Amino acid sequence: MWIYLVPFDRSSNFWEQPLFWIGLFFVTFPLNFLVYGLNDFTDGKADSLNPRKGNYLFGARFSKKKLANVPRYIFFVTTPFLAYFAYVGGVELFILLLFMIVFNIIYNYKPFRLKERPPFEILIQVGYVFTALFSIQLNSLEMIPWQTLLYLTLFAFQAHIAGEIMDIEPDILAKKKTTAVLIGRKKAKFLMLFLLLFESYILKFWFDDWVLSGFLAAFSLWLILDIFVFFKEKPYTVKQMKIFGIAMNIAAILSMAWVLYSGKLLHPNF
């Protein structure tokens, strides 16, 4: 939802257009169902060993039997939207959506299964940026600047690494290879810190956005304390992870409102 809203300028009264709401619903449920439904379906073993799973905040933890029909449900939920968007948006929009589906297939399924081929499981997170391109194509918006696309890509990388850091122990038990498993918790946190600082730099010096830049700088400071003072190499407890998850969702909602209100990400300095 956050990425879908980035290309909109609040002065355009986009909320008055029915197509906007159809697209917003699509990325909120059918597209999410595709992305995270396939992830749950193909990651059952690791999820069954993951103590943070099995709740509304971090996702499902079901048996293979209960997950058996998920791909079929995904097909039935997404196909009507694919047909509708092909009708209203033409071939270009349909091909874009197919690319998004292909990204999810090669991420989850063999022989590719990039989710277990570090560092490609991080790099393929660029697929999230396609949500912004979908929004642009569907709503006939102007293309967002390359600087914005770069920021969104780094944001997707950083968010994925955060999840990997929380899942190191269950991933090791499930023999699932990730970048965080290979390089260890501390180095993974340093990688996340580098991305956060780079994002903060981009927001401040490329977009003059003190608000988002300041938030990421504060988050970077917290991560430095995490690395050197509070947690270091220790894993988080489930309770701590839930607190972090709730805090990040609140931050996401507030920052989403700010991005729409300010329009900063649509107007880089160069």
Short mmCIF file of N, CA and C in Angstrom, two decimals, residues 11 38 50 73 76-77 101 104 125 142 166 174 178-180 205 223-224 237 245 269:
data_model
loop_
_atom_site.label_atom_id
_atom_site.label_comp_id
_atom_site.label_asym_id
_atom_site.label_seq_id
_atom_site.Cartn_x
_atom_site.Cartn_y
_atom_site.Cartn_z
N SER A 11 -2.60 16.95 -4.76
CA SER A 11 -3.36 18.02 -5.40
C SER A 11 -4.20 17.51 -6.57
N LEU A 38 2.09 -17.52 -1.43
CA LEU A 38 3.10 -18.40 -2.03
C LEU A 38 4.29 -18.57 -1.09
N ASN A 50 9.46 -21.59 13.45
CA ASN A 50 9.67 -20.18 13.76
C ASN A 50 8.70 -19.71 14.83
N TYR A 73 -6.41 -21.10 -4.45
CA TYR A 73 -7.14 -19.91 -3.97
C TYR A 73 -6.54 -18.63 -4.54
N PHE A 76 -7.76 -18.14 -8.09
CA PHE A 76 -9.14 -17.68 -8.18
C PHE A 76 -9.29 -16.22 -7.74
N VAL A 77 -8.48 -15.81 -6.77
CA VAL A 77 -8.57 -14.43 -6.26
C VAL A 77 -7.96 -13.43 -7.23
N ILE A 101 4.18 -11.61 -11.18
CA ILE A 101 3.91 -13.01 -10.88
C ILE A 101 5.17 -13.85 -11.08
N ASN A 104 7.61 -13.66 -8.26
CA ASN A 104 7.23 -14.47 -7.11
C ASN A 104 7.50 -15.95 -7.35
N GLN A 125 14.18 -8.45 -4.13
CA GLN A 125 13.18 -7.61 -3.47
C GLN A 125 12.89 -6.33 -4.27
N GLU A 142 2.41 10.33 -13.99
CA GLU A 142 3.75 10.57 -14.51
C GLU A 142 4.74 9.61 -13.86
N MET A 166 15.73 -11.59 12.21
CA MET A 166 14.84 -12.17 13.22
C MET A 166 14.69 -13.68 13.05
N ALA A 174 15.92 -25.21 9.85
CA ALA A 174 15.28 -25.71 8.63
C ALA A 174 16.27 -25.86 7.47
N THR A 178 20.17 -18.10 3.91
CA THR A 178 19.89 -16.68 3.68
C THR A 178 21.19 -15.90 3.89
N THR A 179 21.20 -14.66 3.47
CA THR A 179 22.39 -13.84 3.67
C THR A 179 22.71 -13.70 5.16
N ALA A 180 21.67 -13.49 5.99
CA ALA A 180 21.88 -13.33 7.43
C ALA A 180 22.44 -14.61 8.06
N PHE A 205 19.56 14.81 1.28
CA PHE A 205 20.30 15.61 0.31
C PHE A 205 19.75 15.54 -1.11
N LEU A 223 19.85 1.20 15.96
CA LEU A 223 20.52 -0.01 15.49
C LEU A 223 21.97 -0.05 15.95
N ILE A 224 22.62 1.10 16.01
CA ILE A 224 24.00 1.16 16.52
C ILE A 224 24.03 0.72 17.99
N THR A 237 13.65 -11.78 21.59
CA THR A 237 12.55 -12.63 22.05
C THR A 237 11.34 -12.36 21.18
N GLY A 245 7.60 -5.01 15.55
CA GLY A 245 6.66 -5.10 14.44
C GLY A 245 5.54 -4.08 14.53
N ASN A 269 16.20 16.98 -5.99
CA ASN A 269 16.92 18.23 -6.27
C ASN A 269 17.59 18.24 -7.62
#
